[in-house]
mmCIF file of C-alpha atoms and ligand atoms in Angstrom:
data_model
loop_
_atom_site.group_PDB
_atom_site.id
_atom_site.type_symbol
_atom_site.label_atom_id
_atom_site.label_comp_id
_atom_site.label_asym_id
_atom_site.label_seq_id
_atom_site.Cartn_x
_atom_site.Cartn_y
_atom_site.Cartn_z
ATOM 1 C CA MET A 1 87.247 105.462 103.108
ATOM 2 C CA LYS A 2 89.639 108.373 102.680
ATOM 3 C CA THR A 3 93.269 107.979 103.766
ATOM 4 C CA VAL A 4 95.322 111.000 104.827
ATOM 5 C CA PHE A 5 99.094 110.985 104.507
ATOM 6 C CA SER A 6 101.925 113.411 103.745
ATOM 7 C CA PRO A 7 105.334 112.451 102.305
ATOM 8 C CA VAL A 8 106.821 114.838 104.898
ATOM 9 C CA GLN A 9 106.034 112.093 107.434
ATOM 10 C CA LEU A 10 108.801 110.031 105.785
ATOM 11 C CA THR A 11 111.524 112.573 106.604
ATOM 12 C CA HIS A 12 111.880 111.371 110.219
ATOM 13 C CA ASP A 13 114.320 108.580 109.449
ATOM 14 C CA PRO A 14 115.959 107.135 112.574
ATOM 15 C CA LYS A 15 118.902 104.819 112.049
ATOM 16 C CA MET A 16 119.419 103.332 115.501
ATOM 17 C CA GLU A 17 117.528 102.829 118.749
ATOM 18 C CA ILE A 18 118.409 101.570 122.196
ATOM 19 C CA SER A 19 116.532 98.333 122.891
ATOM 20 C CA ASP A 20 117.356 94.995 124.474
ATOM 21 C CA GLY A 21 120.054 96.879 126.369
ATOM 22 C CA LYS A 22 122.059 97.878 123.327
ATOM 23 C CA LEU A 23 122.181 100.077 120.250
ATOM 24 C CA LYS A 24 120.254 98.313 117.469
ATOM 25 C CA PRO A 25 118.863 99.243 114.029
ATOM 26 C CA ALA A 26 115.704 101.337 114.358
ATOM 27 C CA VAL A 27 112.387 99.573 113.637
ATOM 28 C CA GLU A 28 110.112 102.641 113.388
ATOM 29 C CA ILE A 29 111.277 103.477 109.867
ATOM 30 C CA PRO A 30 109.779 105.350 106.875
ATOM 31 C CA SER A 31 109.152 102.195 104.825
ATOM 32 C CA ARG A 32 106.393 101.287 107.308
ATOM 33 C CA ALA A 33 104.260 104.111 105.977
ATOM 34 C CA GLU A 34 105.217 103.432 102.372
ATOM 35 C CA MET A 35 104.081 99.802 102.664
ATOM 36 C CA VAL A 36 100.697 100.853 104.023
ATOM 37 C CA ARG A 37 100.258 103.598 101.438
ATOM 38 C CA SER A 38 100.954 101.261 98.513
ATOM 39 C CA GLU A 39 98.576 98.604 99.884
ATOM 40 C CA ILE A 40 95.818 101.226 100.311
ATOM 41 C CA LEU A 41 96.181 102.072 96.627
ATOM 42 C CA ALA A 42 96.578 98.470 95.419
ATOM 43 C CA ARG A 43 93.419 97.312 97.191
ATOM 44 C CA LYS A 44 91.451 100.447 96.306
ATOM 45 C CA ILE A 45 90.377 101.311 99.844
ATOM 46 C CA GLY A 46 89.681 104.886 98.763
ATOM 47 C CA PRO A 47 91.370 108.127 97.759
ATOM 48 C CA LEU A 48 94.604 109.385 99.272
ATOM 49 C CA TRP A 49 94.516 112.933 100.657
ATOM 50 C CA THR A 50 97.292 115.283 101.654
ATOM 51 C CA PRO A 51 96.768 116.810 105.108
ATOM 52 C CA GLN A 52 95.760 120.395 105.667
ATOM 53 C CA ASP A 53 98.042 122.411 107.996
ATOM 54 C CA PHE A 54 96.106 123.102 111.214
ATOM 55 C CA GLY A 55 98.930 125.121 112.759
ATOM 56 C CA ARG A 56 100.035 124.905 116.361
ATOM 57 C CA ALA A 57 96.743 125.640 118.161
ATOM 58 C CA PRO A 58 95.317 122.072 118.153
ATOM 59 C CA LEU A 59 98.675 120.708 119.350
ATOM 60 C CA GLU A 60 98.636 123.106 122.318
ATOM 61 C CA ARG A 61 95.252 121.751 123.396
ATOM 62 C CA VAL A 62 97.005 118.456 124.242
ATOM 63 C CA HIS A 63 100.714 119.227 124.710
ATOM 64 C CA THR A 64 102.388 121.914 126.820
ATOM 65 C CA GLY A 65 103.845 124.954 125.086
ATOM 66 C CA GLU A 66 107.206 124.272 126.716
ATOM 67 C CA TYR A 67 107.278 120.748 125.285
ATOM 68 C CA LEU A 68 106.297 121.912 121.790
ATOM 69 C CA ASP A 69 108.978 124.646 121.943
ATOM 70 C CA PHE A 70 111.520 121.977 122.871
ATOM 71 C CA LEU A 71 110.581 119.710 119.945
ATOM 72 C CA GLU A 72 110.444 122.560 117.451
ATOM 73 C CA SER A 73 113.806 124.083 118.443
ATOM 74 C CA PHE A 74 115.551 120.813 119.235
ATOM 75 C CA TRP A 75 117.659 120.379 116.127
ATOM 76 C CA SER A 76 119.095 123.907 116.128
ATOM 77 C CA ARG A 77 119.943 123.564 119.824
ATOM 78 C CA TRP A 78 121.482 120.123 119.308
ATOM 79 C CA THR A 79 123.688 121.207 116.424
ATOM 80 C CA GLY A 80 124.319 124.542 118.164
ATOM 81 C CA ALA A 81 125.787 122.557 121.059
ATOM 82 C CA GLY A 82 128.204 120.975 118.587
ATOM 83 C CA ARG A 83 126.362 117.661 118.457
ATOM 84 C CA GLN A 84 125.839 115.631 115.302
ATOM 85 C CA GLY A 85 123.557 112.773 114.298
ATOM 86 C CA GLU A 86 120.450 111.591 116.058
ATOM 87 C CA ALA A 87 119.959 112.306 119.748
ATOM 88 C CA PHE A 88 119.175 110.026 122.682
ATOM 89 C CA PRO A 89 118.236 111.075 126.225
ATOM 90 C CA PHE A 90 120.035 109.328 129.050
ATOM 91 C CA VAL A 91 119.007 110.984 132.333
ATOM 92 C CA TRP A 92 115.465 111.512 133.675
ATOM 93 C CA PRO A 93 113.839 113.388 136.589
ATOM 94 C CA VAL A 94 112.467 110.249 138.305
ATOM 95 C CA ARG A 95 111.024 110.204 141.838
ATOM 96 C CA GLN A 96 113.012 112.535 144.161
ATOM 97 C CA LEU A 97 114.620 114.399 141.238
ATOM 98 C CA ARG A 98 112.998 117.656 140.082
ATOM 99 C CA ALA A 99 111.410 118.222 136.665
ATOM 100 C CA ALA A 100 111.367 121.974 137.395
ATOM 101 C CA PRO A 101 113.109 124.273 136.985
ATOM 102 C CA THR A 102 113.604 123.145 133.391
ATOM 103 C CA PRO A 103 117.287 122.553 132.607
ATOM 104 C CA SER A 104 118.958 124.728 130.002
ATOM 105 C CA HIS A 105 121.531 122.119 128.882
ATOM 106 C CA ILE A 106 120.470 120.052 125.880
ATOM 107 C CA ASP A 107 120.968 116.726 127.695
ATOM 108 C CA GLY A 108 118.865 117.954 130.601
ATOM 109 C CA LEU A 109 116.152 119.057 128.201
ATOM 110 C CA LEU A 110 116.188 115.676 126.445
ATOM 111 C CA GLY A 111 115.618 113.912 129.771
ATOM 112 C CA ARG A 112 113.008 116.409 130.970
ATOM 113 C CA PHE A 113 110.827 115.887 127.898
ATOM 114 C CA SER A 114 111.142 112.100 127.393
ATOM 115 C CA PHE A 115 110.609 108.824 129.221
ATOM 116 C CA ASP A 116 112.834 106.363 127.358
ATOM 117 C CA ALA A 117 116.061 106.049 125.378
ATOM 118 C CA GLY A 118 114.527 104.148 122.472
ATOM 119 C CA THR A 119 113.266 107.153 120.547
ATOM 120 C CA PRO A 120 115.906 109.128 118.666
ATOM 121 C CA LEU A 121 115.295 112.728 117.622
ATOM 122 C CA GLY A 122 116.688 113.905 114.311
ATOM 123 C CA GLU A 123 116.757 116.895 112.019
ATOM 124 C CA HIS A 124 113.308 116.277 110.553
ATOM 125 C CA THR A 125 111.489 114.845 113.566
ATOM 126 C CA TRP A 126 109.428 117.977 114.244
ATOM 127 C CA ALA A 127 108.360 118.360 110.607
ATOM 128 C CA ALA A 128 107.380 114.701 110.335
ATOM 129 C CA ALA A 129 105.569 114.630 113.694
ATOM 130 C CA THR A 130 103.534 117.744 112.892
ATOM 131 C CA ALA A 131 102.661 116.348 109.445
ATOM 132 C CA SER A 132 101.532 113.130 111.136
ATOM 133 C CA ALA A 133 99.336 115.119 113.562
ATOM 134 C CA ASN A 134 97.907 117.091 110.639
ATOM 135 C CA SER A 135 96.983 113.797 108.963
ATOM 136 C CA ALA A 136 94.989 112.824 112.067
ATOM 137 C CA LEU A 137 93.343 116.255 112.210
ATOM 138 C CA THR A 138 92.438 116.236 108.521
ATOM 139 C CA ALA A 139 90.915 112.761 108.837
ATOM 140 C CA ALA A 140 88.963 113.970 111.891
ATOM 141 C CA ARG A 141 87.681 116.872 109.805
ATOM 142 C CA PHE A 142 86.290 114.397 107.255
ATOM 143 C CA LEU A 143 84.236 112.824 110.048
ATOM 144 C CA ARG A 144 82.950 116.248 111.121
ATOM 145 C CA GLU A 145 81.919 116.785 107.520
ATOM 146 C CA GLY A 146 79.865 113.592 107.501
ATOM 147 C CA ASP A 147 82.157 110.742 106.462
ATOM 148 C CA ARG A 148 81.392 107.551 108.392
ATOM 149 C CA SER A 149 85.053 106.567 108.570
ATOM 150 C CA ALA A 150 88.537 107.792 107.701
ATOM 151 C CA PHE A 151 92.099 106.537 108.011
ATOM 152 C CA ALA A 152 94.952 108.736 109.244
ATOM 153 C CA LEU A 153 98.138 107.033 108.073
ATOM 154 C CA CYS A 154 100.094 108.452 110.990
ATOM 155 C CA ARG A 155 103.801 107.911 111.176
ATOM 156 C CA PRO A 156 105.613 108.657 113.431
ATOM 157 C CA PRO A 157 103.007 107.137 115.751
ATOM 158 C CA GLY A 158 101.577 108.912 118.792
ATOM 159 C CA HIS A 159 100.016 106.875 121.606
ATOM 160 C CA HIS A 160 103.073 106.749 123.903
ATOM 161 C CA ALA A 161 103.528 110.558 123.842
ATOM 162 C CA ALA A 162 101.945 112.431 126.757
ATOM 163 C CA ALA A 163 101.364 116.133 127.366
ATOM 164 C CA ASP A 164 105.056 116.878 127.933
ATOM 165 C CA TYR A 165 107.145 113.858 127.018
ATOM 166 C CA PHE A 166 108.077 111.729 124.024
ATOM 167 C CA GLY A 167 108.985 108.033 123.930
ATOM 168 C CA GLY A 168 108.054 104.735 122.328
ATOM 169 C CA TYR A 169 108.794 106.225 118.868
ATOM 170 C CA CYS A 170 106.072 108.845 119.545
ATOM 171 C CA PHE A 171 106.363 112.660 119.737
ATOM 172 C CA LEU A 172 102.891 114.148 119.244
ATOM 173 C CA ASN A 173 99.854 112.143 120.330
ATOM 174 C CA ASN A 174 97.945 112.053 117.044
ATOM 175 C CA ALA A 175 94.863 110.241 118.389
ATOM 176 C CA ALA A 176 94.604 112.560 121.417
ATOM 177 C CA ILE A 177 95.040 115.660 119.251
ATOM 178 C CA ALA A 178 92.252 114.457 116.938
ATOM 179 C CA ALA A 179 90.012 113.606 119.918
ATOM 180 C CA GLN A 180 90.513 117.021 121.508
ATOM 181 C CA TRP A 181 89.935 118.798 118.199
ATOM 182 C CA LEU A 182 86.666 116.912 117.719
ATOM 183 C CA ARG A 183 85.597 117.956 121.229
ATOM 184 C CA ASP A 184 86.486 121.563 120.446
ATOM 185 C CA GLN A 185 84.413 121.394 117.257
ATOM 186 C CA GLY A 186 81.342 120.332 119.220
ATOM 187 C CA THR A 187 81.526 116.537 119.193
ATOM 188 C CA ALA A 188 80.111 115.748 122.641
ATOM 189 C CA ARG A 189 81.666 112.388 123.392
ATOM 190 C CA VAL A 190 84.711 110.650 121.969
ATOM 191 C CA ALA A 191 86.048 107.179 122.767
ATOM 192 C CA ILE A 192 89.543 105.981 121.954
ATOM 193 C CA LEU A 193 90.035 102.230 121.605
ATOM 194 C CA ASP A 194 93.754 101.387 121.534
ATOM 195 C CA VAL A 195 94.422 97.989 119.924
ATOM 196 C CA ASP A 196 98.188 98.386 119.618
ATOM 197 C CA TYR A 197 100.207 95.583 121.239
ATOM 198 C CA HIS A 198 101.641 98.133 123.683
ATOM 199 C CA HIS A 199 99.654 100.109 126.223
ATOM 200 C CA GLY A 200 98.768 103.642 125.073
ATOM 201 C CA ASN A 201 100.254 105.264 128.161
ATOM 202 C CA GLY A 202 100.375 108.761 126.689
ATOM 203 C CA THR A 203 96.742 108.788 125.612
ATOM 204 C CA GLN A 204 95.631 107.394 128.960
ATOM 205 C CA ALA A 205 97.594 110.048 130.867
ATOM 206 C CA ILE A 206 96.154 112.877 128.754
ATOM 207 C CA PHE A 207 92.503 111.941 129.373
ATOM 208 C CA TYR A 208 92.781 110.194 132.761
ATOM 209 C CA GLU A 209 90.718 112.757 134.691
ATOM 210 C CA ARG A 210 88.102 113.354 132.009
ATOM 211 C CA ALA A 211 84.704 111.846 131.260
ATOM 212 C CA ASP A 212 84.291 113.369 127.795
ATOM 213 C CA VAL A 213 86.967 111.135 126.210
ATOM 214 C CA MET A 214 86.808 107.465 127.181
ATOM 215 C CA PHE A 215 90.056 105.512 126.856
ATOM 216 C CA LEU A 216 90.114 101.725 126.401
ATOM 217 C CA SER A 217 93.282 99.724 125.768
ATOM 218 C CA ILE A 218 93.911 96.029 125.048
ATOM 219 C CA HIS A 219 97.616 95.268 125.219
ATOM 220 C CA ALA A 220 100.465 93.136 126.511
ATOM 221 C CA ASP A 221 100.694 93.045 130.311
ATOM 222 C CA PRO A 222 103.029 95.881 131.381
ATOM 223 C CA LYS A 223 104.571 93.551 133.967
ATOM 224 C CA GLU A 224 106.097 91.744 131.004
ATOM 225 C CA GLU A 225 106.234 94.324 128.261
ATOM 226 C CA TYR A 226 106.955 97.955 127.347
ATOM 227 C CA PRO A 227 105.984 100.562 128.556
ATOM 228 C CA TYR A 228 106.201 98.641 131.910
ATOM 229 C CA PHE A 229 104.949 101.467 134.129
ATOM 230 C CA LEU A 230 101.328 101.971 133.054
ATOM 231 C CA GLY A 231 98.472 99.886 131.643
ATOM 232 C CA HIS A 232 97.390 97.736 134.601
ATOM 233 C CA ALA A 233 93.784 96.618 135.053
ATOM 234 C CA ASP A 234 93.293 98.719 138.193
ATOM 235 C CA GLU A 235 93.819 101.986 136.296
ATOM 236 C CA THR A 236 90.259 103.197 135.703
ATOM 237 C CA GLY A 237 90.532 106.986 135.721
ATOM 238 C CA GLU A 238 90.456 109.632 138.435
ATOM 239 C CA LYS A 239 88.263 112.568 139.497
ATOM 240 C CA ALA A 240 85.691 113.293 136.771
ATOM 241 C CA GLY A 241 87.323 110.569 134.694
ATOM 242 C CA LYS A 242 86.710 107.799 137.241
ATOM 243 C CA GLY A 243 85.351 104.832 135.327
ATOM 244 C CA PHE A 244 86.226 106.265 131.901
ATOM 245 C CA THR A 245 89.535 104.423 131.462
ATOM 246 C CA HIS A 246 89.710 100.647 131.156
ATOM 247 C CA ASN A 247 92.685 98.379 130.487
ATOM 248 C CA TRP A 248 92.930 94.748 129.425
ATOM 249 C CA PRO A 249 96.528 93.593 130.004
ATOM 250 C CA LEU A 250 96.975 90.191 128.341
ATOM 251 C CA PRO A 251 99.791 87.642 128.580
ATOM 252 C CA PRO A 252 102.466 87.021 125.939
ATOM 253 C CA GLY A 253 101.230 84.478 123.394
ATOM 254 C CA THR A 254 97.684 85.849 123.331
ATOM 255 C CA ASP A 255 95.851 84.751 120.184
ATOM 256 C CA TRP A 256 92.581 85.936 118.647
ATOM 257 C CA THR A 257 90.406 83.660 120.799
ATOM 258 C CA ARG A 258 91.747 85.119 124.049
ATOM 259 C CA TYR A 259 92.005 88.624 122.613
ATOM 260 C CA SER A 260 88.439 88.700 121.350
ATOM 261 C CA GLU A 261 87.109 88.123 124.908
ATOM 262 C CA ALA A 262 88.757 91.386 125.952
ATOM 263 C CA LEU A 263 87.574 93.042 122.759
ATOM 264 C CA GLU A 264 83.977 92.059 123.533
ATOM 265 C CA GLU A 265 84.277 93.612 126.987
ATOM 266 C CA ALA A 266 85.666 96.798 125.423
ATOM 267 C CA CYS A 267 82.821 96.807 122.906
ATOM 268 C CA ARG A 268 80.315 96.550 125.751
ATOM 269 C CA TRP A 269 81.809 99.689 127.324
ATOM 270 C CA LEU A 270 81.603 101.423 123.963
ATOM 271 C CA THR A 271 77.960 100.433 123.576
ATOM 272 C CA VAL A 272 77.118 101.817 127.023
ATOM 273 C CA TYR A 273 79.137 105.020 126.544
ATOM 274 C CA SER A 274 77.846 105.476 122.981
ATOM 275 C CA PRO A 275 80.460 107.936 121.715
ATOM 276 C CA ASP A 276 79.661 110.318 118.865
ATOM 277 C CA VAL A 277 83.017 109.360 117.334
ATOM 278 C CA LEU A 278 85.169 106.283 117.909
ATOM 279 C CA ILE A 279 88.915 106.721 117.401
ATOM 280 C CA VAL A 280 90.849 103.489 116.930
ATOM 281 C CA SER A 281 94.538 103.681 117.814
ATOM 282 C CA LEU A 282 95.454 101.080 115.233
ATOM 283 C CA GLY A 283 98.652 99.223 116.042
ATOM 284 C CA LEU A 284 99.418 96.179 113.904
ATOM 285 C CA ASP A 285 102.103 94.808 116.220
ATOM 286 C CA THR A 286 99.716 92.161 117.566
ATOM 287 C CA TYR A 287 100.808 90.191 114.464
ATOM 288 C CA GLU A 288 102.428 86.803 115.148
ATOM 289 C CA ASN A 289 105.603 87.689 113.219
ATOM 290 C CA ASP A 290 106.100 91.171 114.642
ATOM 291 C CA PRO A 291 109.792 91.435 115.566
ATOM 292 C CA ILE A 292 109.288 93.201 118.911
ATOM 293 C CA SER A 293 105.963 91.733 120.099
ATOM 294 C CA GLN A 294 104.536 88.486 121.514
ATOM 295 C CA PHE A 295 100.876 88.199 120.446
ATOM 296 C CA ARG A 296 99.733 85.738 117.784
ATOM 297 C CA PHE A 297 97.382 87.473 115.364
ATOM 298 C CA VAL A 298 97.258 85.884 111.915
ATOM 299 C CA PRO A 299 96.328 88.089 108.913
ATOM 300 C CA GLU A 300 92.661 86.995 108.981
ATOM 301 C CA ASP A 301 92.377 88.213 112.582
ATOM 302 C CA PHE A 302 92.853 91.782 111.377
ATOM 303 C CA LEU A 303 89.845 91.343 109.070
ATOM 304 C CA ARG A 304 87.873 90.050 112.072
ATOM 305 C CA LEU A 305 88.939 93.042 114.148
ATOM 306 C CA GLY A 306 87.765 95.494 111.490
ATOM 307 C CA ALA A 307 84.437 93.706 111.042
ATOM 308 C CA ARG A 308 83.796 93.710 114.805
ATOM 309 C CA LEU A 309 84.500 97.438 115.056
ATOM 310 C CA ALA A 310 82.104 98.100 112.178
ATOM 311 C CA ARG A 311 79.307 96.367 114.099
ATOM 312 C CA LEU A 312 79.507 99.135 116.731
ATOM 313 C CA GLY A 313 77.922 101.347 114.084
ATOM 314 C CA LYS A 314 79.837 104.499 115.082
ATOM 315 C CA PRO A 315 81.617 107.112 112.947
ATOM 316 C CA THR A 316 85.153 105.749 113.187
ATOM 317 C CA LEU A 317 88.548 107.376 112.786
ATOM 318 C CA PHE A 318 91.463 104.970 112.393
ATOM 319 C CA VAL A 319 94.805 106.422 113.487
ATOM 320 C CA MET A 320 97.848 104.273 112.761
ATOM 321 C CA GLU A 321 100.170 103.485 115.664
ATOM 322 C CA GLY A 322 102.759 100.654 115.775
ATOM 323 C CA GLY A 323 103.537 97.536 113.751
ATOM 324 C CA TYR A 324 107.069 96.532 112.801
ATOM 325 C CA ALA A 325 106.808 93.462 110.577
ATOM 326 C CA VAL A 326 107.281 95.831 107.659
ATOM 327 C CA ASP A 327 106.652 93.366 104.809
ATOM 328 C CA ALA A 328 103.250 92.369 106.234
ATOM 329 C CA LEU A 329 102.316 95.746 107.723
ATOM 330 C CA GLY A 330 100.471 97.045 104.667
ATOM 331 C CA SER A 331 98.292 93.994 104.202
ATOM 332 C CA ASN A 332 97.555 93.591 107.933
ATOM 333 C CA CYS A 333 96.598 97.261 108.234
ATOM 334 C CA VAL A 334 94.410 97.244 105.150
ATOM 335 C CA ASN A 335 92.808 94.006 106.381
ATOM 336 C CA VAL A 336 91.414 95.959 109.335
ATOM 337 C CA LEU A 337 90.075 98.715 107.070
ATOM 338 C CA GLU A 338 88.644 96.230 104.566
ATOM 339 C CA GLY A 339 87.090 94.182 107.380
ATOM 340 C CA PHE A 340 85.513 97.384 108.656
ATOM 341 C CA LEU A 341 84.181 98.443 105.265
ATOM 342 C CA GLY A 342 82.736 94.986 104.611
ATOM 343 C CA GLY A 343 81.495 94.471 108.165
HETATM 344 ZN ZN1 LIG B 1 103.088 99.066 119.749
#
């Protein structure tokens, strides 16, 4: 299995984040990707590839031009306004407030194009996020060319980012960009299975009214856990997409036994839908020692997950999402890939 990764993805290097109601050290840090990369090489999963630059066109198929302009120009506007260091939004156009007309002030722009205060933007965020998206696109291209599987070592992650907002450490929705690109290349049906501990709110929002990209997510109940405002079981799609989104919100403390019941239900949907390509939004924060999560996966459970996904028998693109127990992240991630290859 080929892995795609660019060192440019390491240049987004946040120092702090707002979580638990205060400013704390950031957890979505470059060493996450370095741990996974070194484990890929140590366990000989396959060759490491540098992504091809797909340009802006595939990003615009998922994100709005206004949002991409904001991300691309952010740092010059931020420093041009006399600001220094990483940026946090603090005001949002919720409910009776208006998202349009778009503010011109940098703080208004930050709120317009985000949904949380836990995701700092820095000087290299745009470069790293586009490199991460290019890794997903390059891995998708390998599937188009006949590979049965590929791994996009995406970082920063993507599944919380929607068409016009960032959050949850995510800026560009790598899995959605890859899914849309595959559709545009002639792949008839794509399914995205999101196994990150957190609900993939951005991916769901992007494909919610569509039947050509199924979205399935198994995650911590949003009543108890981030992102709080999406990911309930009654969200099943709208319009043409009715019945093509399914969510399995699970309680804190969920272990493999409970999780695998939901996974079997998701696999049944995948068998019925029979996608031409399966994209796995691969979060490793279901791990029992993850510092921000409450599920109880042990390392062997990641092998089981990979083996179960292999039994679906579909061309499969793994796109990395979350996972913050940095020391164990590489081995847990590669366990999924190894389980898949041996399954
Ligand atoms: Zn997560």
